[in-house]
mmCIF file of C-alpha atoms in Angstrom:
data_model
loop_
_atom_site.group_PDB
_atom_site.id
_atom_site.type_symbol
_atom_site.label_atom_id
_atom_site.label_comp_id
_atom_site.label_asym_id
_atom_site.label_seq_id
_atom_site.Cartn_x
_atom_site.Cartn_y
_atom_site.Cartn_z
ATOM 1 C CA GLN A 1 6.086 8.154 12.419
ATOM 2 C CA PHE A 2 5.345 9.570 8.971
ATOM 3 C CA GLN A 3 1.882 8.838 7.537
ATOM 4 C CA LEU A 4 0.177 9.761 4.272
ATOM 5 C CA SER A 5 -3.164 11.513 4.215
ATOM 6 C CA LYS A 6 -6.239 9.349 3.659
ATOM 7 C CA GLU A 7 -6.684 10.653 0.114
ATOM 8 C CA ARG A 8 -3.102 9.853 -0.803
ATOM 9 C CA VAL A 9 -3.440 6.326 0.592
ATOM 10 C CA LYS A 10 -6.648 5.634 -1.346
ATOM 11 C CA ARG A 11 -5.046 6.207 -4.764
ATOM 12 C CA PRO A 12 -2.424 3.401 -4.570
ATOM 13 C CA GLU A 13 -5.099 1.127 -3.061
ATOM 14 C CA LEU A 14 -7.375 1.863 -6.060
ATOM 15 C CA ILE A 15 -4.545 1.229 -8.536
ATOM 16 C CA TYR A 16 -3.561 -1.997 -6.775
ATOM 17 C CA SER A 17 -7.165 -3.242 -6.656
ATOM 18 C CA LEU A 18 -7.537 -2.657 -10.411
ATOM 19 C CA TYR A 19 -4.238 -4.476 -10.949
ATOM 20 C CA LYS A 20 -5.450 -7.441 -8.850
ATOM 21 C CA ILE A 21 -8.649 -7.636 -10.915
ATOM 22 C CA GLY A 22 -6.523 -8.055 -14.020
ATOM 23 C CA TYR A 23 -6.384 -4.596 -15.607
ATOM 24 C CA THR A 24 -3.232 -3.739 -17.560
ATOM 25 C CA ASN A 25 -1.258 -0.597 -16.759
ATOM 26 C CA ARG A 26 -2.687 1.118 -19.854
ATOM 27 C CA GLU A 27 -6.263 0.205 -18.806
ATOM 28 C CA ILE A 28 -5.627 1.534 -15.308
ATOM 29 C CA CYS A 29 -4.383 4.815 -16.872
ATOM 30 C CA GLY A 30 -7.594 5.033 -18.891
ATOM 31 C CA CYS A 31 -9.711 4.366 -15.825
ATOM 32 C CA LEU A 32 -7.958 7.104 -13.806
ATOM 33 C CA THR A 33 -8.269 9.513 -16.736
ATOM 34 C CA ARG A 34 -11.993 8.858 -17.065
ATOM 35 C CA LYS A 35 -12.342 9.618 -13.344
ATOM 36 C CA LYS A 36 -10.311 12.815 -13.928
ATOM 37 C CA LEU A 37 -7.667 11.779 -11.386
ATOM 38 C CA LYS A 38 -4.230 13.309 -11.827
ATOM 39 C CA THR A 39 -0.968 12.784 -9.966
ATOM 40 C CA PHE A 40 -0.744 14.576 -6.622
ATOM 41 C CA ARG A 41 2.624 16.286 -6.916
ATOM 42 C CA THR A 42 2.795 17.239 -10.584
ATOM 43 C CA ASN A 43 -0.954 17.305 -11.429
ATOM 44 C CA LYS A 44 -0.365 15.352 -14.692
ATOM 45 C CA ASP A 45 -2.097 12.325 -16.210
ATOM 46 C CA TYR A 46 -0.917 8.905 -15.138
ATOM 47 C CA THR A 47 1.334 6.965 -17.503
ATOM 48 C CA PRO A 48 1.737 3.158 -17.686
ATOM 49 C CA LYS A 49 5.272 3.475 -16.253
ATOM 50 C CA LEU A 50 3.985 5.519 -13.307
ATOM 51 C CA ILE A 51 1.269 2.919 -12.673
ATOM 52 C CA GLN A 52 3.900 0.175 -12.761
ATOM 53 C CA MET A 53 6.055 1.951 -10.168
ATOM 54 C CA THR A 54 3.053 2.757 -7.989
ATOM 55 C CA ILE A 55 2.137 -0.940 -7.904
ATOM 56 C CA LYS A 56 5.731 -1.932 -7.121
ATOM 57 C CA LYS A 57 6.017 0.586 -4.260
ATOM 58 C CA TYR A 58 2.605 -0.376 -2.887
ATOM 59 C CA LYS A 59 3.598 -4.055 -2.821
ATOM 60 C CA ASN A 60 6.807 -3.113 -0.955
ATOM 61 C CA ARG A 61 4.731 -1.090 1.534
ATOM 62 C CA LEU A 62 2.435 -4.069 2.123
ATOM 63 C CA LEU A 63 5.432 -6.323 2.753
ATOM 64 C CA ARG A 64 6.983 -3.781 5.107
ATOM 65 C CA ASN A 65 3.771 -3.378 7.108
ATOM 66 C CA LYS A 66 3.259 -7.133 7.237
ATOM 67 C CA SER A 67 6.687 -7.651 8.828
ATOM 68 C CA VAL A 68 6.015 -4.886 11.363
ATOM 69 C CA LEU A 69 2.765 -6.522 12.424
ATOM 70 C CA ILE A 70 4.484 -9.869 12.866
ATOM 71 C CA SER A 71 7.198 -8.389 15.036
ATOM 72 C CA ILE A 72 4.618 -6.484 17.155
ATOM 73 C CA ARG A 73 2.590 -9.646 17.690
ATOM 74 C CA GLU A 74 5.715 -11.583 18.617
ATOM 75 C CA GLY A 75 6.668 -8.879 21.091
ATOM 76 C CA LEU A 76 3.292 -8.945 22.830
ATOM 77 C CA TYR A 77 3.362 -12.654 23.587
ATOM 78 C CA VAL A 78 4.043 -13.264 27.269
ATOM 79 C CA THR A 79 4.746 -16.690 28.658
ATOM 80 C CA PRO A 80 3.271 -17.516 32.043
ATOM 81 C CA MET A 81 5.753 -17.451 34.875
ATOM 82 C CA LYS A 82 6.415 -20.517 36.939
ATOM 83 C CA LYS A 83 5.802 -20.209 40.647
ATOM 84 C CA TYR A 84 8.816 -21.106 42.702
ATOM 85 C CA THR A 85 8.321 -22.494 46.140
ATOM 86 C CA ASP A 86 11.101 -22.431 48.698
#
């Protein structure tokens, strides 16, 4: 299964946590710029549109992982077997 590196997972978590606190996309851009964080692939500054899409994709990832955990838990439940006597 494909997994992102720890550093690449931390960035969307940071952006989402700032979003949950109530920061706007523009304020999140400013925060990342002050921390001198740039995009991984293109090494450019974050834009409000990029922040918006990062939040959207992160929410989708959380929903996807939530459904996987539910199905795993459902699959691990074992009902006790009844003993049959002849």
